[in-house]
Amino acid sequence: MNNIIIGNRIPRDFFITKGKGESDITIHAGSYHLAMIDAGIECYNLMTYSSILPPIAREIKKPNSYDYGSVAETIMAVSNAKKGERATAGVIFGWIHNKETGEKIGGMVCEHNGNYTEEEIREKLNASLNEMFTEYCKKYDSFNAFELRDITITIESIVPEKNYGTAMVVLCFVNYVYPIVAGEENE
């Protein structure tokens, strides 16, 4: 039998969206889904990733259509609140570059959520990304070799007038590269 061995798939194109919703019924089948509708991702099945962007990743505009029920792999922040309470969600990402060559090494993403004002969550997001970058540099003993550039922050917030509210920010991957790590082999 001939086989091709592929490595772990690498996310490539992604878009950022945000939404908010409120419901008198519940969170998950209510305000959460309504936030998905507001974000334009209501027909996806969402799965979550951790917080790394490969160097080949690139931000695109949100596609106008997709297959109903398809899986969307995401990095996301979601905040839920009760009537009159604030729910705020935010995502920040930036790109690590080699200072000398300008080469893009990859990206880092941080998510945060809670009952914060938009300014408070912006501060927390910046602090989280700076901490993540600092620890990366410590690990590779590279404080002078790398810099963090092209930082993007997206925030959504709601104070629901109904019983439940949800705010979400979603970084959503839409396609992947599958690296071939070995040619054909006979078993």
Backbone as a ProteinNet text record, in pm:
[ID]
protein_1_A
[PRIMARY]
MNNIIIGNRIPRDFFITKGKGESDITIHAGSYHLAMIDAGIECYNLMTYSSILPPIAREIKKPNSYDYGSVAETIMAVSNAKKGERATAGVIFGWIHNKETGEKIGGMVCEHNGNYTEEEIREKLNASLNEMFTEYCKKYDSFNAFELRDITITIESIVPEKNYGTAMVVLCFVNYVYPIVAGEENE
[TERTIARY]
84.3	0	89.5	56.2	130.3	66.7	150	102.1	181	117	184.6	166	273.4	265.7	258.6	155.9	141.2	163.3	209.2	229.2	101.2	110.7	-4.7	-47.9	-176.6	-225.1	-197.6	-179.5	-142	-251.5	-315	-418	-358.3	-434.2	-383.8	-472.8	-582.4	-665.9	-759.8	-780	-872.1	-941	-1055.2	-1122.4	-1157.7	-1182.9	-1224.6	-1367.6	-1450	-1586.3	-1625.1	-1732.3	-1780.6	-1931.8	-1993.1	-2137.8	-2183.9	-2308.1	-2369.6	-2515.3	-2569.3	-2709.1	-2765.6	-2897.2	-2964.2	-3093.8	-3131.9	-3248.6	-3312	-3441.9	-3511.3	-3517.8	-3473.4	-3490.5	-3370	-3251.9	-3133	-3008.3	-2892.9	-2768.2	-2739.7	-2714.2	-2660.1	-2754.1	-2878.9	-2972.9	-3043.1	-2991.4	-3052.2	-2950.7	-2899	-2812.2	-2683.9	-2627.9	-2506.5	-2533	-2640.5	-2672.2	-2706.5	-2774.3	-2806.5	-2679.8	-2579.2	-2450	-2382.2	-2395.1	-2341.2	-2409.4	-2541.1	-2614	-2562.2	-2546.8	-2496.6	-2356.8	-2275.3	-2139.4	-2136.5	-2249.3	-2255.1	-2194.7	-2191.3	-2131.5	-2228.9	-2357.9	-2459.8	-2473.5	-2427.9	-2443.7	-2316.7	-2216.1	-2094.7	-2108.6	-2038.1	-2012.6	-1875.1	-1869.7	-1746.4	-1662.9	-1533	-1434.8	-1327.3	-1264.6	-1165.8	-1023.3	-931.6	-787.6	-724.2	-594.7	-518.1	-474.1	-363.1	-339.4	-218.7	-198.9	-83.1	-128.1	-68.7	-91.3	37.1	29.2	149.2	191.9	318	364.7	292.8	236	165.2	23.2	-25	-163	-180.3	-299	-327.9	-475.4	-500.5	-637.9	-705.8	-830.3	-910.7	-1045	-1122.3	-1259.2	-1343	-1443	-1531.5	-1599.2	-1591.5	-1657.3	-1808.4	-1866.9	-2011.2	-2091.4	-2031.6	-2106	-2012.6	-2073.6	-2000.5	-2099.9	-2049.3	-2136.3	-2206.6	-2337.7	-2419.6	-2376.6	-2346.3	-2305.1	-2157.5	-2079.7	-1936.8	-1869.1	-1753.8	-1677.9	-1592.3	-1600.3	-1513.5	-1423.1	-1294.9	-1197.7	-1157.1	-1159.4	-1153.1	-1059.7	-1022.3	-969.3	-1071.1	-1134.3	-1246.4	-1253.4	-1316.8	-1348.8	-1499.6	-1559.3	-1704.3	-1730.8	-1821	-1859.6	-2011.2	-2061.8	-2205.9	-2238.2	-2357.8	-2399.1	-2549.9	-2594	-2737.6	-2782.6	-2911.1	-2972.8	-2905.5	-2866.5	-2807.2	-2658.9	-2599.5	-2455.6	-2383.7	-2259.8	-2182.5	-2112.7	-2116.3	-2039.1	-1949.1	-1819	-1724	-1628.1	-1601.5	-1508.7	-1410.4	-1286.2	-1186.5	-1081.4	-1029.3	-920	-814.7	-689.1	-576	-479.2	-420.5	-313.1	-206.6	-85.1	28	124.5	215	308.1	450.7	518.2	658.3	743.2	834.6	925.9	1069.5	1156.8	1299.6	1341.1	1399.2	1436.5	1536.4	1628.2	1735.9	1689.8	1616.4	1578.4	1437.3	1353.7	1214.5	1125.7	1184.7	1107.8	996.8	878.1	766	782.6	793.8	813.2	679.3	578	445.1	368.1	247.5	163	122	86.3	36.2	-101.1	-192.7	-329.6	-362.3	-428.2	-477.7	-625.3	-699.5	-842.6	-869.6	-971.2	-1009.7	-1158.1	-1221.8	-1364.5	-1398.2	-1507.8	-1553.3	-1647.6	-1670.9	-1763.4	-1684.9	-1592.2	-1504.2	-1559.5	-1515.2	-1539.7	-1448.9	-1475.2	-1390.3	-1246.9	-1228.5	-1093.5	-1020.7	-1091.7	-1029.9	-986.7	-1071.2	-1034.4	-921.6	-919	-808.4	-675.1	-673.9	-552.7	-513	-610.1	-581.4	-529.4	-588.3	-543.2	-399.3	-368.8	-231.4	-133.5	-171.2	-83.9	-61.6	-167	-154.9	-63.1	-80.5	3.6	149.2	171	308.4	372.1	294.8	346.9	381.1	292.7	315.3	442.1	457.2	574.5	701.6	696.2	812.2	856	761.3	795.3	852.2	799.9	853.4	999.6	1026.4	1163.4	1255.9	1206	1286.5	1323.7	1224.6	1248.8	1358.6	1357.4	1454.3	1570.8	1580.9	1689.2	1706.6	1594.5	1593.3	1533.3	1552.9	1493.3	1537.4	1659.2	1709	1685.2	1641.5	1626.2	1486.8	1383.8	1246.3	1173.3	1072.4	981.6	839.7	744.5	602.7	543.6	481.7	429.2	284.9	227	94.6	-10.2	-20.8	-113.9	-255.6	-349.1	-490.4	-573.6	-664.8	-755.6	-899.1	-981.7	-1125.1	-1200.3	-1297.4	-1372.7	-1522	-1600.2	-1747.1	-1797.8	-1903.9	-1957.2	-2108.2	-2175.3	-2320.4	-2359.5	-2458.4	-2527.5	-2671.7	-2708	-2839.4	-2955.7	-3058.5	-3184.5	-3276.2	-3246.3	-3319.7	-3247.6	-3296.7	-3242	-3096.8	-3054.9	-2921.3	-2860.2	-2729.1	-2658.2	-2525.1	-2481.9	-2353.9	-2282.5	-2153.3	-2065.6	-1957.3	-1923.9	-1819	-1733.8	-1607.2	-1514.2	-1451.2	-1450.3	-1407.5	-1306.8	-1190.5	-1093.9	-1119.7	-1159.7	-1213.3	-1127.3	-1068.9	-988.6	-1079.1	-1040.7	-1125	-1057	-923.9	-858.1	-721.5	-660.2	-540.1	-443.9	-316.1	-212.4	-177.4	-165.3	-125.9	14.5	117.4	253.3	278.9	343.1	384.9	522.6	533.5	660.3	739.3	676.5	746.9	675.3	752.2	694.3	623	599.5	528.3	613.2	545.5	612.5	531	597.5	528.3	524.3	407.9	396	425.6
-117.3	0	124.6	221.4	347.1	448.6	518.4	618	747	853.4	981.3	1021.5	1056.3	1095	1247.1	1294.8	1439.3	1478.2	1599.3	1651.9	1714.7	1772.6	1842.2	1954	1968.8	2074.6	2210.5	2307.5	2441.8	2539	2606.1	2703.9	2816.1	2857	2964.2	3088	3092	3212.2	3215.9	3336.1	3353.3	3488.1	3497.2	3626.2	3649.6	3774.9	3814.4	3864.6	3820.7	3871.1	3887.3	3958.2	3976.2	3987.7	3957.2	3967.7	3972.6	4012.9	4014.6	3976.2	3916.7	3876.6	3876	3886.2	3879.4	3802.8	3733.8	3646.5	3644.5	3625.7	3605.8	3458	3368.5	3224.5	3160.6	3173.4	3104.7	3163.4	3110.5	3154.6	3073.5	2942.5	2865.6	2850	2825.9	2818.5	2952.7	3054	3186.4	3292.1	3363.8	3478.4	3438.5	3321.1	3274.6	3256.7	3187.6	3165.8	3297.8	3386.6	3516.7	3599.2	3584	3649.3	3589.5	3457.6	3393.9	3449.2	3468.5	3526.4	3667	3746.9	3883.3	3883.6	3784.2	3773	3711.6	3656.8	3596.4	3457.7	3386.1	3251.9	3149.2	3177.5	3095	2955.2	2931.4	2799	2715.7	2764.4	2686.4	2606.3	2495.4	2426.1	2474.1	2541.5	2605.1	2512.5	2508.3	2438.5	2540.3	2523.3	2622.9	2568.6	2656.2	2632.2	2707.5	2682.9	2767.9	2892.1	2950.4	3089.6	3116.4	3036.5	3055	3066.9	3163	3177.4	3139.4	3049.9	3015.6	3133.1	3136.1	3249.2	3262.9	3154.7	3163.7	3216.8	3229.1	3273.7	3416.4	3441.8	3576.6	3607.7	3731.4	3774.4	3807.6	3760.7	3787.1	3845.2	3892	3933.9	3809.7	3824.5	3711.8	3664.8	3534.2	3482.6	3506.3	3527.8	3551	3423.6	3309.6	3184.2	3073.9	2970.8	2853.3	2738.7	2617.4	2500.4	2495.7	2489.8	2483.8	2363.5	2386.3	2278.6	2246	2318.8	2290	2330.5	2272.2	2298.7	2423.2	2515	2632.7	2622.8	2615.7	2609.8	2752.3	2785.5	2924.9	2947.1	3071.8	3122.1	3227.4	3209.9	3298.3	3336.4	3450.2	3497.2	3513	3459.7	3468.5	3510	3605	3649	3647	3591	3585.3	3667	3726	3806.6	3799	3834.6	3844.2	3988.3	4006.2	4136.8	4246.4	4354.2	4468.8	4458.6	4340.3	4322	4335.2	4372.7	4387	4255.7	4221.6	4110.2	4168.3	4146.5	4199.1	4087.8	4078.1	3978.7	4050	4002.3	4063.5	3964.8	3989.1	3910.2	4008.4	3978.8	4057.6	3962.2	4004.8	3925.4	4017.6	3964.1	4036.4	3937.2	3988.9	3903.7	3922.1	3810.3	3810.7	3818.8	3915.5	3931.6	3928.7	3874.6	3882.4	4027.2	4093.3	4234.7	4257	4163.9	4182.4	4156.2	4047	4008.2	4051.9	4082.6	4116.5	3995.4	3875.3	3752.3	3739.7	3701.6	3676.6	3536.6	3527.6	3400.6	3332.2	3409.4	3356.3	3458.8	3422.1	3514.6	3459.8	3550.2	3516	3579.3	3504	3550.8	3536	3635.6	3627.6	3663	3593.3	3618.8	3652.5	3734	3766.3	3796.7	3768.2	3797.5	3822.6	3892.9	3920.5	4039	4090.9	4204.1	4335.2	4350.5	4466.6	4572.3	4696.1	4798.1	4766.6	4829.6	4805.4	4850.8	4959.4	5007	4908.8	4854.9	4757.3	4631.9	4583.1	4460.4	4487.9	4607.3	4645	4639.2	4691.6	4687.6	4544	4459.5	4319.2	4244.8	4271.1	4206.5	4245.8	4374.2	4419.5	4358.1	4353.3	4293.8	4145.1	4074.4	3930.5	3905.7	3983.1	3964.6	3998.5	4104.6	4140.2	4032.5	3975.7	3867	3745.2	3709.9	3593.8	3613.5	3731.3	3761.9	3761.2	3819.4	3822.4	3681	3595.5	3457.3	3381.1	3407.7	3346.5	3388	3516.1	3565.8	3507.4	3494.2	3433.1	3289.9	3215	3074.2	3060.4	3147.4	3137.3	3234.6	3295.7	3389.6	3487.6	3552.9	3629.9	3769.3	3834.7	3967.2	4067	4054.6	4149.9	4104.5	3981.4	3928.1	3949.1	3958.1	3962.1	4088.3	4121	4229.7	4187.8	4244.9	4217	4333.6	4302.8	4407.8	4379.7	4479.5	4466.6	4411.7	4473.7	4428.5	4474.3	4380.3	4406.8	4365.8	4452.5	4423.7	4436	4337.3	4341.8	4315.6	4400.7	4392.8	4401.5	4325.5	4334.2	4338.9	4416	4432.1	4449.4	4403.2	4419.2	4428.5	4510.8	4512.1	4475.5	4347.3	4302.8	4365.6	4396.6	4441.3	4321.8	4210.9	4086	4006.9	3887.5	3809.4	3765.7	3740.8	3688.2	3760.9	3778.8	3841.9	3774.6	3775.9	3717.6	3813.2	3832.2	3904.8	3807.8	3808.5	3719.5	3788.1	3749.1	3786.2	3656.2	3634.4	3505.7	3526.6	3464	3452	3315.1	3311.4	3189.7	3146.6	3027.8	2975.3	2918.3	2938.4	2890.5	2787.7	2775.9	2673	2639.2	2535.2	2478	2430.3	2429.3	2370	2236.1	2132.8	2000.1	1970.8	1983.2	1958.4	1808.9	1777.6	1639.3	1623.3	1530.8	1513.1	1393.8	1308.6	1195.5	1157.6	1111.5	1069.6	937.2	876.3	748.4	642	560.5	448	322.8	212.2	83.6	17.3	-34.2	-105.4	-251.1
0	0	0	-82.1	-86.9	7	79.4	174.7	161	194.1	209.1	354.8	419.8	560	566.6	634.5	648.9	794.4	813.4	948.1	1000.3	1118.1	1174.9	1081.2	1063.6	974.9	1037	951.3	995.2	954.1	1049.5	1014.1	928.3	824.7	738.9	748.5	675.5	673.1	792.9	846.5	958.8	947.2	1014.2	1025.8	1171.5	1204.1	1339	1330.1	1423.7	1430.5	1577	1599	1735.5	1732	1847.3	1855.2	1999.5	2015.2	2147.9	2132.3	2238.5	2236.2	2376.2	2383.5	2513.3	2498.5	2607.3	2606.4	2744.8	2748.3	2875.7	2912.8	2822.1	2842	2911	2850.6	2900.9	2835.5	2872.7	2810.1	2684.4	2697.7	2585.6	2467.5	2488.7	2376.1	2357.2	2422.5	2416.3	2379.2	2479.3	2451.3	2378.1	2408	2340	2191	2157.8	2016.2	1947	2017.1	1958.1	1934.7	2021	1997.2	1874.2	1855.8	1735.1	1610.2	1617.3	1503.7	1475.4	1579.8	1563.5	1501.7	1536.5	1483.1	1343.2	1298.5	1165.5	1157.6	1270.9	1273.4	1330.5	1321.7	1386	1328.5	1207.8	1146.5	1153.5	1224.8	1248.5	1377.9	1385.2	1510.9	1557	1670.2	1715	1802.3	1773.8	1856.3	1892.3	2008.1	2049.8	2048.8	2014	2012.5	2128	2144.6	2235.3	2157.8	2188.7	2151.8	2062.9	1960.7	1873.5	1728	1656	1512.2	1439.1	1341.3	1265.1	1176.4	1135.1	1054.7	920.7	868.8	740.3	755.3	878.8	900.3	850.1	796	747	768.7	806.5	831.1	698.9	684.6	565.7	609.2	512.9	542.5	569.2	653.9	684.7	556.4	526.4	405.7	410.9	294.9	287.7	308.1	277.7	292.3	340.7	395.1	441.1	448.1	462.9	469.2	603.9	600.2	721	804.4	930.5	1020.2	1016.3	935.3	929.2	1060.1	1084.1	1205.9	1184.6	1276.7	1276	1397.2	1370.5	1478.5	1511.5	1639.7	1680.8	1798.9	1816.4	1942.6	1983.1	2098.7	2130.2	2276.9	2298.5	2433.4	2440.1	2545.9	2565.3	2709.3	2726.3	2860	2869.9	2979	3004	3128.6	3129	3244.3	3260.5	3379.5	3407.1	3385.8	3384.3	3360.9	3444.3	3376.8	3443.8	3473.2	3453.2	3474.1	3340.2	3343.5	3219.8	3183.5	3055.8	3000.2	2891.7	2905.3	2807.5	2767.8	2638.6	2584.6	2493	2492.2	2405.5	2360	2240.5	2184.1	2133.8	2163.7	2114.7	2047.2	1936.3	1877.9	1820.6	1816.5	1760	1698.7	1617.2	1542.3	1593.7	1617.6	1658.3	1531.6	1529.5	1416.2	1465.3	1383.1	1407.9	1381.6	1480.2	1465.7	1352.8	1337.7	1240.2	1097.2	1076.9	940.6	901.8	1002	973.7	954.5	959.6	939.1	1043.2	994.5	1085.5	1143.7	1275.8	1345.3	1369.8	1401.8	1431.6	1512.3	1550.3	1624.1	1759	1847.1	1980	1995.4	2056.7	2078.3	2226.1	2282	2419.6	2419.8	2503.1	2517.1	2663	2683.6	2821.1	2823.1	2936.4	2949.6	3095.4	3117.3	3253	3254.4	3372.9	3385.1	3389.1	3296.1	3288.9	3193.9	3214	3112.7	2994	2881.8	2765	2791.1	2862.2	2893.2	2986.3	3085.3	3176.2	3101	3011.1	2939.5	2840.4	2782.6	2692.7	2769.5	2892	2974.9	3006.3	3040.2	3071.8	2948.8	2832.9	2709.8	2677.8	2685.5	2660.1	2759.2	2886.7	2988.7	2960.8	2921.4	2892.5	2773.6	2666	2547.7	2579.7	2654.6	2692.8	2779	2871.8	2955.1	2869.4	2778.8	2692.8	2608.2	2550.2	2468.5	2553.1	2671.8	2761.2	2798.1	2832.2	2868.8	2749.4	2629.3	2507.2	2490.3	2505.2	2490.7	2597.1	2720.6	2827.5	2790.8	2742.6	2710.3	2605.4	2506.5	2397.2	2413.2	2532.6	2561.7	2445.6	2411.1	2286.7	2301.1	2414.8	2434.6	2328.5	2282.1	2183.3	2040	2021.1	1885.8	1827.7	1913.3	1863.5	1905.6	1828.6	1865	1829.2	1899.4	1878.2	1800.5	1685.1	1597.2	1557.6	1492.9	1429.6	1526.7	1641.5	1745.6	1712.4	1722.9	1694.4	1815.2	1856.4	1968	1918.5	1954.7	1924.7	2054.7	2084.3	2210.5	2181.3	2257.6	2253.1	2396.1	2418.8	2553.8	2547.7	2653	2663.1	2810.3	2838.5	2967.3	2933.3	2951	2903.2	2979.2	2903.7	2962.2	2986.6	2916.4	2938.8	3047.7	3080.5	3191.9	3172.5	3047.3	3019.8	2901.1	2907.8	2796.9	2772.4	2647.4	2607.8	2513.4	2536.7	2444.7	2400.9	2272	2222.5	2117.3	2115.2	2009.1	1963.1	1831.4	1777.5	1664.6	1677.2	1569.3	1509.8	1384.4	1323.5	1204.3	1212.1	1101.2	992.2	866.3	756	666.4	671.1	590.9	651.4	596.9	658.2	550.9	584.4	501.8	565.6	482.7	529.4	476.5	560.1	512.2	491.6	382	356.8	419.8	515	585.7	533.4	454.8	394	265.6	170.1	43.6	57.4	-54.7	-53.9	13.1	89.8	154.7	128.7	118.6	105.8	241.7	276.5	404.2	384.4
[MASK]
+++++++++++++++++++++++++++++++++++++++++++++++++++++++++++++++++++++++++++++++++++++++++++++++++++++++++++++++++++++++++++++++++++++++++++++++++++++++++++++++++++++++++++++++++++++++++++

